[in-house]
Short mmCIF file of C-alpha atoms in Angstrom, two decimals:
data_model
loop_
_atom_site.label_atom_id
_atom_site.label_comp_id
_atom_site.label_asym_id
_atom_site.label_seq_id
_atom_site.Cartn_x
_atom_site.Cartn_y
_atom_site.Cartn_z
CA UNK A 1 -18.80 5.95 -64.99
CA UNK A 2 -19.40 3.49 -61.82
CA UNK A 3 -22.11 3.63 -59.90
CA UNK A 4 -20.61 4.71 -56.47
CA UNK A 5 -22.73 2.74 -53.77
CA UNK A 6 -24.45 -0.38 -54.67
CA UNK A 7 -27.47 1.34 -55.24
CA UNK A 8 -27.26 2.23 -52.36
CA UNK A 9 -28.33 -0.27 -51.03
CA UNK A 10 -24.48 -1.10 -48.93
CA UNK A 11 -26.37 0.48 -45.98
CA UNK A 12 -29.29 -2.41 -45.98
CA UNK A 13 -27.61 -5.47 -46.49
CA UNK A 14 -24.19 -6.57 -46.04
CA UNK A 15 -22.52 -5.92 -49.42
CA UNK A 16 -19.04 -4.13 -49.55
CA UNK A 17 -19.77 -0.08 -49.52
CA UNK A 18 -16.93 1.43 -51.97
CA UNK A 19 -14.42 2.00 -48.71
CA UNK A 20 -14.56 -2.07 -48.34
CA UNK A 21 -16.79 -2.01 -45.19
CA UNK A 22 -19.60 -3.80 -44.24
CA UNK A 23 -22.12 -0.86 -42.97
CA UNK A 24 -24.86 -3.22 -41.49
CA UNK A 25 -22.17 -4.88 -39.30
CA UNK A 26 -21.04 -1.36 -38.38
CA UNK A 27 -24.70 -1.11 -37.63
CA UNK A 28 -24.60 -4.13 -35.44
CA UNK A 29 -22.30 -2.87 -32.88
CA UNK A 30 -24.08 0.56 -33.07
CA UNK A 31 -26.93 -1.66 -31.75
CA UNK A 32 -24.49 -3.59 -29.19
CA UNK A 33 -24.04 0.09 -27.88
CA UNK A 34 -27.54 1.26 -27.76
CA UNK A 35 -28.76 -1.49 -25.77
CA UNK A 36 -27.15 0.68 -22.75
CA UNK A 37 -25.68 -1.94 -20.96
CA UNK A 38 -22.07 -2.66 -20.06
CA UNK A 39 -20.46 -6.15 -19.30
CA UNK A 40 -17.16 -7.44 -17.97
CA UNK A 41 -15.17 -10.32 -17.99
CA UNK A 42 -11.71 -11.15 -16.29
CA UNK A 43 -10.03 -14.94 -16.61
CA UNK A 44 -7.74 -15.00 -13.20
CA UNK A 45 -5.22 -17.99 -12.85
CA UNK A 46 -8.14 -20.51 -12.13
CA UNK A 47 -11.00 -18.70 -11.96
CA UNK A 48 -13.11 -16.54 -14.59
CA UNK A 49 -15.55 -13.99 -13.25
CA UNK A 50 -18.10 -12.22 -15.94
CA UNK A 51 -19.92 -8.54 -14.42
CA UNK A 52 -22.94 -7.15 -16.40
CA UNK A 53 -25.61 -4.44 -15.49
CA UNK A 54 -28.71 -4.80 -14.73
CA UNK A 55 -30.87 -2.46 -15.55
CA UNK A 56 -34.55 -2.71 -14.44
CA UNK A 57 -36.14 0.21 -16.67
CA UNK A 58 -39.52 0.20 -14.56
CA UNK A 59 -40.56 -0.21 -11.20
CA UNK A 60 -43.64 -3.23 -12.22
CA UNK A 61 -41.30 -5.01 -14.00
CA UNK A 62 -40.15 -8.80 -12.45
CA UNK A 63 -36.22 -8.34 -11.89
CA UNK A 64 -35.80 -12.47 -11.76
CA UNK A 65 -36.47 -12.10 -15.55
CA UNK A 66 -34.47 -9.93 -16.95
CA UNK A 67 -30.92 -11.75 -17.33
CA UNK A 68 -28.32 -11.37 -19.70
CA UNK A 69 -26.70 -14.13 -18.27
CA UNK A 70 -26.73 -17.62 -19.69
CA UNK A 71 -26.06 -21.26 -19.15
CA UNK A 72 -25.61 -23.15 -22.19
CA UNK A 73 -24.57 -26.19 -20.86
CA UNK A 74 -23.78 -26.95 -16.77
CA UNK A 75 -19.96 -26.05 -17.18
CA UNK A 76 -20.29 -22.64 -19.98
CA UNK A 77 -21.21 -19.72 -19.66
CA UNK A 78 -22.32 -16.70 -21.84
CA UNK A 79 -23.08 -13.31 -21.28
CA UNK A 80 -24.83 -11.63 -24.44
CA UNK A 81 -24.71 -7.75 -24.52
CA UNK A 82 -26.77 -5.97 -26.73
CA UNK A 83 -30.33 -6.40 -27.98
CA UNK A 84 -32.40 -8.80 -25.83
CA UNK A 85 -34.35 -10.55 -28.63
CA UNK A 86 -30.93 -11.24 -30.43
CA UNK A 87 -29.51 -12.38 -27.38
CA UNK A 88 -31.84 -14.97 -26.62
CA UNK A 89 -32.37 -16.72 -30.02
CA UNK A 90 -28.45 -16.85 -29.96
CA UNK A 91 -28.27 -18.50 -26.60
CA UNK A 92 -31.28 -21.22 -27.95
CA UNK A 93 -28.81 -22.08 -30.96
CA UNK A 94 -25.88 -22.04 -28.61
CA UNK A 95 -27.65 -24.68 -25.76
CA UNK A 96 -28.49 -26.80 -29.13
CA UNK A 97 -25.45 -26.97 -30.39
CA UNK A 98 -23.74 -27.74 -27.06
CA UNK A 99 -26.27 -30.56 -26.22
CA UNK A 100 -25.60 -31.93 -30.03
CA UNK A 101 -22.11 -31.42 -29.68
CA UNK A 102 -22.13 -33.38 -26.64
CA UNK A 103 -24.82 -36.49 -27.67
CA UNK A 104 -22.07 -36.82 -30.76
CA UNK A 105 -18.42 -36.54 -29.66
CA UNK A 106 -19.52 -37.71 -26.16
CA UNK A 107 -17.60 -35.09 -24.40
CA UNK A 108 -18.77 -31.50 -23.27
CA UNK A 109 -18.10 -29.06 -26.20
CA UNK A 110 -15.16 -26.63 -25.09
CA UNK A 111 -15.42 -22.78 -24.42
CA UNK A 112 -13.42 -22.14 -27.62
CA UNK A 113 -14.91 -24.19 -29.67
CA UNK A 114 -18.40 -23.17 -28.81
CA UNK A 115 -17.17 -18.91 -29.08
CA UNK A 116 -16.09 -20.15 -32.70
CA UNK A 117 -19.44 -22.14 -33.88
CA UNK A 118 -20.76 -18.03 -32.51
CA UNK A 119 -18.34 -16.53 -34.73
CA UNK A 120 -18.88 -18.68 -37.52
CA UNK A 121 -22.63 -18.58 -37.75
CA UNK A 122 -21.95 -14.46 -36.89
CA UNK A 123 -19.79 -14.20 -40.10
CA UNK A 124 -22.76 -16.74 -42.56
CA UNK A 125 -25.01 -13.43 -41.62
CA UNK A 126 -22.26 -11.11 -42.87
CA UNK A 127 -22.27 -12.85 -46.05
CA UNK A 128 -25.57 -13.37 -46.87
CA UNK A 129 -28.13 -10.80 -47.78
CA UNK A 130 -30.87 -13.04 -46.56
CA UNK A 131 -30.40 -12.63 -42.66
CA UNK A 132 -29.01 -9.74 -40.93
CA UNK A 133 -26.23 -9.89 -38.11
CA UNK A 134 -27.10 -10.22 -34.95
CA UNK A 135 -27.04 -7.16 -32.15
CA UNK A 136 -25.18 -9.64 -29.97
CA UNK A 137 -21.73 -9.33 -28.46
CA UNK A 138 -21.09 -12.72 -26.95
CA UNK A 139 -18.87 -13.51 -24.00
CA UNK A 140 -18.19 -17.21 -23.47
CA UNK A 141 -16.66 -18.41 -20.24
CA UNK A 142 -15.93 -21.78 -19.31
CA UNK A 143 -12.76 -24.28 -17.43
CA UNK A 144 -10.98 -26.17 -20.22
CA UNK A 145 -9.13 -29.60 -19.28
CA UNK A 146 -5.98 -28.98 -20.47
CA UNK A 147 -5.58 -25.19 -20.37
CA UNK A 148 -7.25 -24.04 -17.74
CA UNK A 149 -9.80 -20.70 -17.65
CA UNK A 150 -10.81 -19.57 -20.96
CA UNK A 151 -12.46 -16.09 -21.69
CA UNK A 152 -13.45 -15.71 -25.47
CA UNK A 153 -15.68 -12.45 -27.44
CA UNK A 154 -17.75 -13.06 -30.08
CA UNK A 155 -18.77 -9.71 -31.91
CA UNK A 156 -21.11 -9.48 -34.94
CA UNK A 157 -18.72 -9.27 -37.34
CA UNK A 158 -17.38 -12.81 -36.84
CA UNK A 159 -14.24 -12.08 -35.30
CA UNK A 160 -13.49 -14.01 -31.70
CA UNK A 161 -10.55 -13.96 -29.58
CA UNK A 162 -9.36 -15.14 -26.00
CA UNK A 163 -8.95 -12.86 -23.51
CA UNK A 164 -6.99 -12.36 -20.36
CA UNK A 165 -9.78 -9.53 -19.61
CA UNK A 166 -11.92 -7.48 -21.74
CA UNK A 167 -15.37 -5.54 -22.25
CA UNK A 168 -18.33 -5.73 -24.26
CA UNK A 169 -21.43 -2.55 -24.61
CA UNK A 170 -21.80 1.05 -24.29
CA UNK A 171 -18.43 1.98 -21.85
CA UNK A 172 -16.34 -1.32 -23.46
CA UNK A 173 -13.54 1.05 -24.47
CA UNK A 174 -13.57 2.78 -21.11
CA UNK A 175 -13.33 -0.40 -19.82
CA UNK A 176 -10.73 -1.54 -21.75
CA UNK A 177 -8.36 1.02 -20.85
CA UNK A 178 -9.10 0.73 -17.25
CA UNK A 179 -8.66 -3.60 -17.49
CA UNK A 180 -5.50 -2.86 -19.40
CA UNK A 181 -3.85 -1.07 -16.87
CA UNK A 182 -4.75 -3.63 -14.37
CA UNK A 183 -3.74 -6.71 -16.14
CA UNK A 184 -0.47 -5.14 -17.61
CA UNK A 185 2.25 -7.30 -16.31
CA UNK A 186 0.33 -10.27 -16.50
CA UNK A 187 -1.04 -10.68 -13.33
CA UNK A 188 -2.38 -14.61 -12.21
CA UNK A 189 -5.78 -13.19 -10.14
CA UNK A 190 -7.04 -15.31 -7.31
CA UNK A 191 -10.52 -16.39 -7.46
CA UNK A 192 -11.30 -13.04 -5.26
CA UNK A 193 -9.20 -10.72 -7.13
CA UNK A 194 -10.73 -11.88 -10.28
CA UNK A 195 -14.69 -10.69 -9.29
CA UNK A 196 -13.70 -7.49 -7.43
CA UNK A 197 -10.87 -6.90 -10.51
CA UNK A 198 -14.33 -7.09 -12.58
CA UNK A 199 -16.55 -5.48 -10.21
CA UNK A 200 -14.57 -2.28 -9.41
CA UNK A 201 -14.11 -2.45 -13.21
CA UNK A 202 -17.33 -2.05 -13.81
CA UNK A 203 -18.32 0.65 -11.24
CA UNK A 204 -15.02 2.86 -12.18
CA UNK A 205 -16.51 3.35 -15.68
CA UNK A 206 -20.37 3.98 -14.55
CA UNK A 207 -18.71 6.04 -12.12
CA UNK A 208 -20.87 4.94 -9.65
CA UNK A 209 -20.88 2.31 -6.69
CA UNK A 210 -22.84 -0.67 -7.52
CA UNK A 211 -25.64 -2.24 -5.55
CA UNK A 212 -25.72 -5.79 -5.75
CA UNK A 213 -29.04 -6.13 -7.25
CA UNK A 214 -27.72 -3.93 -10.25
CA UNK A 215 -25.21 -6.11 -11.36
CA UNK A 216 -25.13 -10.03 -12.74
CA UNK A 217 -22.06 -11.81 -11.27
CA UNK A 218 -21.26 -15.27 -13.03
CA UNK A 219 -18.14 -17.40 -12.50
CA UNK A 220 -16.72 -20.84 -13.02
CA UNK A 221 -14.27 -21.93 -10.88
CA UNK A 222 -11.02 -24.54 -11.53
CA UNK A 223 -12.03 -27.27 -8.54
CA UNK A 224 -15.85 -27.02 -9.06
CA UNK A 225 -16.37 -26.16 -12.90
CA UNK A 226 -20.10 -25.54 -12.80
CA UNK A 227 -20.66 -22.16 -14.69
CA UNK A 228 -23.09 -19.78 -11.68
CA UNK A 229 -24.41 -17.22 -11.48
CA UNK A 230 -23.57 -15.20 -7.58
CA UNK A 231 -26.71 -14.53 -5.10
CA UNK A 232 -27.25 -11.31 -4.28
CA UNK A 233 -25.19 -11.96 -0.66
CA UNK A 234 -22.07 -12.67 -2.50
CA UNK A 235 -22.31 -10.21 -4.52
CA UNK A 236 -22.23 -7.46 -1.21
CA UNK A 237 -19.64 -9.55 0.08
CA UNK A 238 -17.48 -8.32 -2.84
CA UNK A 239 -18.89 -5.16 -2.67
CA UNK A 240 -18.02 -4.45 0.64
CA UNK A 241 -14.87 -6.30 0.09
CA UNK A 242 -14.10 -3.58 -2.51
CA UNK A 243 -15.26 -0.34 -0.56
CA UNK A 244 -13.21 -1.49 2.69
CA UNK A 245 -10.00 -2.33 0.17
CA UNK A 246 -10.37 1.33 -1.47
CA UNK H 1 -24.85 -22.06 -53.17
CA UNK H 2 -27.49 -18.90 -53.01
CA UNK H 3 -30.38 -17.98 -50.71
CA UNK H 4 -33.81 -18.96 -52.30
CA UNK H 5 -35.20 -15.68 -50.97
CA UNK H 6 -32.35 -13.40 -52.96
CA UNK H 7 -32.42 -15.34 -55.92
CA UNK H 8 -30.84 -12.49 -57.90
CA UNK H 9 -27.02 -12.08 -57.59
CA UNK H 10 -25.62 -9.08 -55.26
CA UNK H 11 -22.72 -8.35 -57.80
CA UNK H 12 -23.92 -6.78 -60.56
CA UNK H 13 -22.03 -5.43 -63.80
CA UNK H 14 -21.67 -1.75 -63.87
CA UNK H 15 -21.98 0.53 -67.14
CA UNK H 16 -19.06 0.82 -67.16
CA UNK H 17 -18.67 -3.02 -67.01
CA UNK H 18 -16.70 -3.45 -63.59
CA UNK H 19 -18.07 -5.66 -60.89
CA UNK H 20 -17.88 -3.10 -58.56
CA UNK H 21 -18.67 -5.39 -55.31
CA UNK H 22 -15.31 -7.05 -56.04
CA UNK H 23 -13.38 -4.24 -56.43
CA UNK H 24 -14.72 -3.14 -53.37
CA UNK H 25 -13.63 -6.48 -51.76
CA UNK H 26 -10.24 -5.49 -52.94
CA UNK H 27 -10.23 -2.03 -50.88
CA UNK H 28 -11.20 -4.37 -47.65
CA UNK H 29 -8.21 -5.82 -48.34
CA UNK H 30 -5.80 -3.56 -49.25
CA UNK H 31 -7.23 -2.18 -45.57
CA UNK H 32 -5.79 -5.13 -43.75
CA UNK H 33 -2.79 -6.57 -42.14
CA UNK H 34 -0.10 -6.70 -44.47
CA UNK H 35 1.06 -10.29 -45.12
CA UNK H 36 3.51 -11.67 -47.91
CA UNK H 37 4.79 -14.80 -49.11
CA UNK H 38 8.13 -15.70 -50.73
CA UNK H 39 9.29 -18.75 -52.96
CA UNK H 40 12.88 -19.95 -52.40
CA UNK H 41 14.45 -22.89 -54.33
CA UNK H 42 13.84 -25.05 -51.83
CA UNK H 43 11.08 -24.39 -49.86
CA UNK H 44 8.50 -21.64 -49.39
CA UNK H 45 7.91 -19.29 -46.41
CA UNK H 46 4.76 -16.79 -45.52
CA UNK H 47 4.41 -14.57 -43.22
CA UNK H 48 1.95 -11.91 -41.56
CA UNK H 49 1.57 -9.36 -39.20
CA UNK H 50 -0.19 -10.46 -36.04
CA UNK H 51 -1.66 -7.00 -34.56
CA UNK H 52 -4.20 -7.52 -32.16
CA UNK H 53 -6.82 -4.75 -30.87
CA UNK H 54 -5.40 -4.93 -27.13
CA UNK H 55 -3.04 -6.23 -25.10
CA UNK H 56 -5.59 -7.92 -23.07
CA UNK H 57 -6.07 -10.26 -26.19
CA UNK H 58 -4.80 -13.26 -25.42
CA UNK H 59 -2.42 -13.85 -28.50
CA UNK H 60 -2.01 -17.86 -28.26
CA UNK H 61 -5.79 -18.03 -28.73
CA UNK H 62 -5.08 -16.73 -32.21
CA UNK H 63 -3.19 -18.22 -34.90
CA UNK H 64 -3.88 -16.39 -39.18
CA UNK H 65 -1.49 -18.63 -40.96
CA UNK H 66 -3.73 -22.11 -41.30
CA UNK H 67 -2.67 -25.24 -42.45
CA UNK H 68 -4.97 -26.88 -45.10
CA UNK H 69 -2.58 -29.77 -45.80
CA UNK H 70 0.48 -31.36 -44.13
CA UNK H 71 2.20 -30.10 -47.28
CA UNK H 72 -0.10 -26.94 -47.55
CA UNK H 73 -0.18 -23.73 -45.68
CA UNK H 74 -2.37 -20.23 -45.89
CA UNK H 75 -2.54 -17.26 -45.08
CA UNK H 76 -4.82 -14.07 -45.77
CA UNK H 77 -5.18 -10.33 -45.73
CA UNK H 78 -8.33 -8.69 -45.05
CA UNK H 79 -11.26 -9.80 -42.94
CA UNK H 80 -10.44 -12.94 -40.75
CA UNK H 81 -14.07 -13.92 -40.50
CA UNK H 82 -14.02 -14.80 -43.60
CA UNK H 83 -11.25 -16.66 -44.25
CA UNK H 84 -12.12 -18.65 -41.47
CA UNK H 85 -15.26 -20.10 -44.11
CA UNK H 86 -12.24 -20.32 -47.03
CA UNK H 87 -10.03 -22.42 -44.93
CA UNK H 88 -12.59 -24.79 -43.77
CA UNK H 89 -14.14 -25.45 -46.86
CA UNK H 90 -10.33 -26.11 -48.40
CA UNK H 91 -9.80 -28.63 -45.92
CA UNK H 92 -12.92 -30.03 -47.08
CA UNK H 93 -12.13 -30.30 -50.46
CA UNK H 94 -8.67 -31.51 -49.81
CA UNK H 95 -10.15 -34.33 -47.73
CA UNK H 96 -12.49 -35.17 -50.19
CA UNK H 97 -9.92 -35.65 -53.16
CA UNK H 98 -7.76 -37.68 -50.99
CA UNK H 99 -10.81 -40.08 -50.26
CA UNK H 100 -11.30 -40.76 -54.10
CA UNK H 101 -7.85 -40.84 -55.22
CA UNK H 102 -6.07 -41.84 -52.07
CA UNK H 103 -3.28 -39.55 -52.91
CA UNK H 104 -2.69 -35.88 -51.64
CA UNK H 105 -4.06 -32.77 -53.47
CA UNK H 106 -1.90 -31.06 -55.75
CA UNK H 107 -1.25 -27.48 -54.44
CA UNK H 108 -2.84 -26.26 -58.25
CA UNK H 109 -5.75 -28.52 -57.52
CA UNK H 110 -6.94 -27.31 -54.10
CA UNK H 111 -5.92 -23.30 -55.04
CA UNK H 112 -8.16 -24.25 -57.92
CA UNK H 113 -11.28 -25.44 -56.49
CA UNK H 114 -10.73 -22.48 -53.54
CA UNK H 115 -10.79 -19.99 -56.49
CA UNK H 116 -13.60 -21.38 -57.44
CA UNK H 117 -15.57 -21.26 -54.66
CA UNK H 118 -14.58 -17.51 -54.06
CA UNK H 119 -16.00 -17.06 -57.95
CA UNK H 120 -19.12 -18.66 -56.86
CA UNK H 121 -19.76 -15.96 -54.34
CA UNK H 122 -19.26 -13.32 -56.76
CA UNK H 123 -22.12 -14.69 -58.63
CA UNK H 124 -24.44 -16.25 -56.71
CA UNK H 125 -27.97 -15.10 -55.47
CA UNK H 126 -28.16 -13.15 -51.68
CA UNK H 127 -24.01 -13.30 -50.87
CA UNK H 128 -21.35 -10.97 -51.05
CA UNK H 129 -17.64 -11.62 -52.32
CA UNK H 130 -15.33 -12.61 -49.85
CA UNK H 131 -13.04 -9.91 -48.22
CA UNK H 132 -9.82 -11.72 -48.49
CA UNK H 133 -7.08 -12.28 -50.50
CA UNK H 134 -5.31 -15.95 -49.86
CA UNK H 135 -1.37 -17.18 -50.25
CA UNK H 136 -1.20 -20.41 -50.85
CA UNK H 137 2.25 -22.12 -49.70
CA UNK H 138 2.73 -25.61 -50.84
CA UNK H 139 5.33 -28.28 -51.58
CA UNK H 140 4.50 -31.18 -53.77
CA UNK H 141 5.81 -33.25 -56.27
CA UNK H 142 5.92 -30.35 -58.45
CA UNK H 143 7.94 -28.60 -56.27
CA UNK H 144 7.73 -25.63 -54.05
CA UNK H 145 4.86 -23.28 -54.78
CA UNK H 146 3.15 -19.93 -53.96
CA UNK H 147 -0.33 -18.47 -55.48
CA UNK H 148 -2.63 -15.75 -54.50
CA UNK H 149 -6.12 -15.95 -54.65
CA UNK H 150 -8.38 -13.00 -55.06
CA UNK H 151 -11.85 -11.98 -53.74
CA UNK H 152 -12.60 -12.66 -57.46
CA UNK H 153 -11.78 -15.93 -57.83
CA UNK H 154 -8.63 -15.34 -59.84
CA UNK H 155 -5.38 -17.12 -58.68
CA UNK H 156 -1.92 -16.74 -60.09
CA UNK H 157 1.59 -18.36 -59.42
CA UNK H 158 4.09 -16.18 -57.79
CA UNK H 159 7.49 -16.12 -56.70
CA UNK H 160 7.07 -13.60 -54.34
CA UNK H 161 4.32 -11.13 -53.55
CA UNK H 162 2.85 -9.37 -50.76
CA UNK H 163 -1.19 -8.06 -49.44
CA UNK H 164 -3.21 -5.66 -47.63
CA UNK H 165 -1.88 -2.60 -46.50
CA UNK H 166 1.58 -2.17 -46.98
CA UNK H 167 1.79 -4.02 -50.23
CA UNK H 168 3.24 -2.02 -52.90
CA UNK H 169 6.20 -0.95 -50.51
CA UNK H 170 6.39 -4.69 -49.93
CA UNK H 171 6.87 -5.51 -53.23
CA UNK H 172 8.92 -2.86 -54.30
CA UNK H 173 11.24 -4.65 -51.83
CA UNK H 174 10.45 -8.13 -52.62
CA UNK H 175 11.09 -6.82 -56.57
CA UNK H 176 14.85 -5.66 -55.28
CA UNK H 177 15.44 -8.50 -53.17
CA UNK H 178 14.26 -11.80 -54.84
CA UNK H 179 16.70 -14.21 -56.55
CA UNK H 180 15.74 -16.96 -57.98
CA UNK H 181 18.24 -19.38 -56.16
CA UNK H 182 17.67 -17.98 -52.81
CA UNK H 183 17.39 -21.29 -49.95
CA UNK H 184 14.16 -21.02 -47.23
CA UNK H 185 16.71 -19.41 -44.74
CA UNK H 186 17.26 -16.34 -46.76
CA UNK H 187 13.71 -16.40 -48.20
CA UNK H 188 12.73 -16.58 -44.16
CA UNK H 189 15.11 -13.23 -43.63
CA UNK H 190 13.62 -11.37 -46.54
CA UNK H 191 10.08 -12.19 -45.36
CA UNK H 192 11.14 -10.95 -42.10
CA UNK H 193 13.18 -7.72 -43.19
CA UNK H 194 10.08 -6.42 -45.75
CA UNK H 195 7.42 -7.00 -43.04
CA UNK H 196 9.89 -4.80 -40.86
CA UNK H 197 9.74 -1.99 -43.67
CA UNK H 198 6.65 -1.28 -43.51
CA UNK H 199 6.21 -2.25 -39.79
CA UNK H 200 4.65 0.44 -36.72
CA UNK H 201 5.99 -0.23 -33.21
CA UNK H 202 9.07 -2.93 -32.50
CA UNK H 203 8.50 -6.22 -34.28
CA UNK H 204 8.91 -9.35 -32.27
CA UNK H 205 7.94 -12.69 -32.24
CA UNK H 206 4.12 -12.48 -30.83
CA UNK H 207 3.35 -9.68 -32.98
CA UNK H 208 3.98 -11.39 -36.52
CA UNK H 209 3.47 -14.86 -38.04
CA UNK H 210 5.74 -16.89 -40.08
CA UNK H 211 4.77 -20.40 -41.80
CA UNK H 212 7.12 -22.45 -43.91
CA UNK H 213 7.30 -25.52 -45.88
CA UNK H 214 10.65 -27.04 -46.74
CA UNK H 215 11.62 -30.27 -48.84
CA UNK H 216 10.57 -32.81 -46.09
CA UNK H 217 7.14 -31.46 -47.56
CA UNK H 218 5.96 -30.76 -43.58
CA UNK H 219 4.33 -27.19 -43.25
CA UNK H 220 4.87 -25.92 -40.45
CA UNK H 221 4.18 -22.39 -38.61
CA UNK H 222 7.34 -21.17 -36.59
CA UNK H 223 6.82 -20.42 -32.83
CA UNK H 224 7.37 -17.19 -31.30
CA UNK H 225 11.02 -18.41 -29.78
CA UNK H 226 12.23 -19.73 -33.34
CA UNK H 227 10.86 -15.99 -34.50
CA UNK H 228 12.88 -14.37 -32.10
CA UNK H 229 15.84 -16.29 -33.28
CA UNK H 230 15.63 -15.20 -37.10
CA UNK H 231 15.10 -11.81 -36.26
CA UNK H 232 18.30 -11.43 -34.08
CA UNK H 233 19.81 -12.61 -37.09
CA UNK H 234 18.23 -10.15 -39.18
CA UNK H 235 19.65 -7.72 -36.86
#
């Protein structure tokens, strides 16, 4: 008679439990979830705009340093959702590998190409017992030379796609649904329709309005490919741009 | 290959005397997208479903058939992550052989040393198996040829087989429809009309993948329009 589960042991590291799943990446987006934050990202026709809370949990705490928004090099972007720590050792391997990437092939490492050295390294701790996967879903935004805006997900399980729009945390599906209807027929956003596409995206599924020091705005933009993140004005520009709209 | 901290191997023999990690490799799987691949006289064609989780994936950005080889193509059922490590490392080794021997790799050669790297994972300290099962579409001087590789590290030849979830339907079909002189054309219509059987929703040319390699030895994967055209024909 076959043992059943590994010795049980399917649910600590990530071998195959008898249903052919990986448990501890299950676990990983469990983790994604429970960090309590949702983010949002939208590629428009020459623009992409990436939304993500923030959420302050006490009063004494400096806001200027809790981010969940990166650089990794001038021109990408990346938003990591999920649990802090994870987030930031992934963005110190990501800024690496971008500056390596760049000192060897002499040109700056593209948006895909950076999502899939995230996927890749996401599916090595899949595989091996030794390290686990990461609590990280990863969001990389960035203006590619010959195709234009390019939105890619990384999730722990090593899986990445483009995206015309899409959602990563606690309301992603919610999200989803709501981005889906909005980008059904294909739509090619303006640079202002993309943030307040992402922005009222985000406040329809906290079903709440925003405040512009709750939210993380970062865009790159065709003419001036520099990856930013919005001040705090621009950001209640869109707002009210959105209230007075609705 | 192994982790120096797991130093012990993951995959274990049960009492019973099954590797039960690999079987379980198998169920991921038989869990994914089907796929299937057919050998005609003259060529070979594979094909996959391409479902994606929304429609707000952007389905240019992703592409499951690979090509290893000018003359060798791949695809895979089960977890894409992980075939992603499978194709690279083929590449490698295909690469590699051509820098000794200045020649291409054989199709048996590089489904050979694939296998074996899949085996290696079975066995070694700290890693899993690998959840996919690979068809292997090549033309060389041998002729046309199609294996499938397992998460075990087993490969055999076939003339026409099918993985992942719809797969015994599929071959049921493939069993009825396969002749052993059919040309790529037909061999492109039967790959089209058993991923149809066991299709959900309408089938069209973004939502599957088809990759063929003919006697100009040039693989190749089809574009959505040249789908669309072989399925009105189907029709």
């Amino acid at each position: 008679m076959s043992r059943g589960s590994g010795g049980g042991y399917d649910r600590h590291i990530t071998i195959f439990s008898p249903e052919g799943r990986l448990f501890q990446v299950e676990y990983a987006f469990k983790a994604v979830k429970a960090a309590g934050v949702t983010s949002i990202g939208v590629r428009g026709k020459d623009s992409v705009c990436v939304v993500t809370q923030k959420k302050v949990p006490d009063k004494l705490l400096d806001p200027s340093s809790i981010t969940h928004l990166f650089a990794v090099t001038k021109y990408l972007g990346l938003v990591a959702t999920g649990t802090t720590a994870d987030a930031r050792t992934l963005v110190q391997q990501a800024r690496n590998e971008a500056a390596e990437f760049r000192h060897k092939y002499g040109y700056e490492m593209p948006a895909d190409t950076l999502a899939r050295w995230i996927a890749d390294k996401s599916q090595v701790y899949t595989q091996h017992a030794y390290m686990r996967p990461l609590g990280v879903v990863a969001m990389v935004l960035g203006i590619d030379d010959e195709v234009g805006p390019q939105l890619f997900k990384c999730d722990p399980a090593g899986h990445f796609f483009g995206h015309k729009a899409t959602s990563a945390g606690l309301k992603e599906q919610e999200a989803i649904n709501f981005l889906e209807k909005k980008m059904k027929n294909d739509p090619a956003f303006t640079y202002e329709e993309t943030v307040q596409t992402a922005i009222s995206a985000l406040q329809s599924v906290l079903q709440e309005d925003l405040k512009a020091n709750e939210i993380e705005v970062g865009v790159v933009v065709k003419g001036n490919p520099i990856f930013r993140a919005l001040s705090t004005d621009e950001i209640d520009e869109h707002l009210t741009a959105i209230s007075e709209r609705d | 290959m192994g982790d120096s901290q797991y130093s012990f191997s993951l995959t274990t023999f049960s009492p019973s005397g099954k590797l039960v990690q690999i079987e379980h490799a198998l169920t991921a799987v038989g869990s994914g997208q089907t796929s299937l691949g057919i050998k005609a006289a003259n060529g070979v064609v594979i094909a996959t479903e391409k479902k994606l989780p929304s429609i707000l994936v952007d389905e240019a950005s992703v592409q499951k058939i690979q090509i290893l080889t000018p003359n060798i193509g791949v695809v895979y059922s089960g977890m894409g992550p992980d075939s992603r490590v499978l194709v690279r490392k083929s590449r490698k080794q295909a690469e590699q052989y051509h820098r000794l021997y200045k020649e291409a790799i054989p199709v048996t050669q590089l489904v050979r040393e694939t296998a074996a790297v899949m085996q290696e994972f079975t066995q070694s300290g700290g890693v899993r198996p690998f959840g996919v099962s690979l068809l292997v579409a090549g033309f060389d001087d041998k002729g046309p040829q199609l294996y499938q590789v397992d998460p075990s590290g087993s490969y055999f030849s076939w003339k026409a087989s099918a993985m992942g979830k719809n797969v015994s339907n599929a071959k049921t079909f493939l069993e009825k429809r396969y002749t052993d002189d059919m040309e790529l054309d037909d061999a492109v219509h039967t790959a089209i009309l058993t991923l149809k059987e066991g299709f959900e929703g309408q089938i069209s040319g973004k939502n599957i993948e088809i990759g063929i390699i003919g006697a100009d030895k040039q693989f190749r994967v089809l574009t959505p329009a040249e789908i669309e055209d072989y399925l009105q024909e189907v029709e």
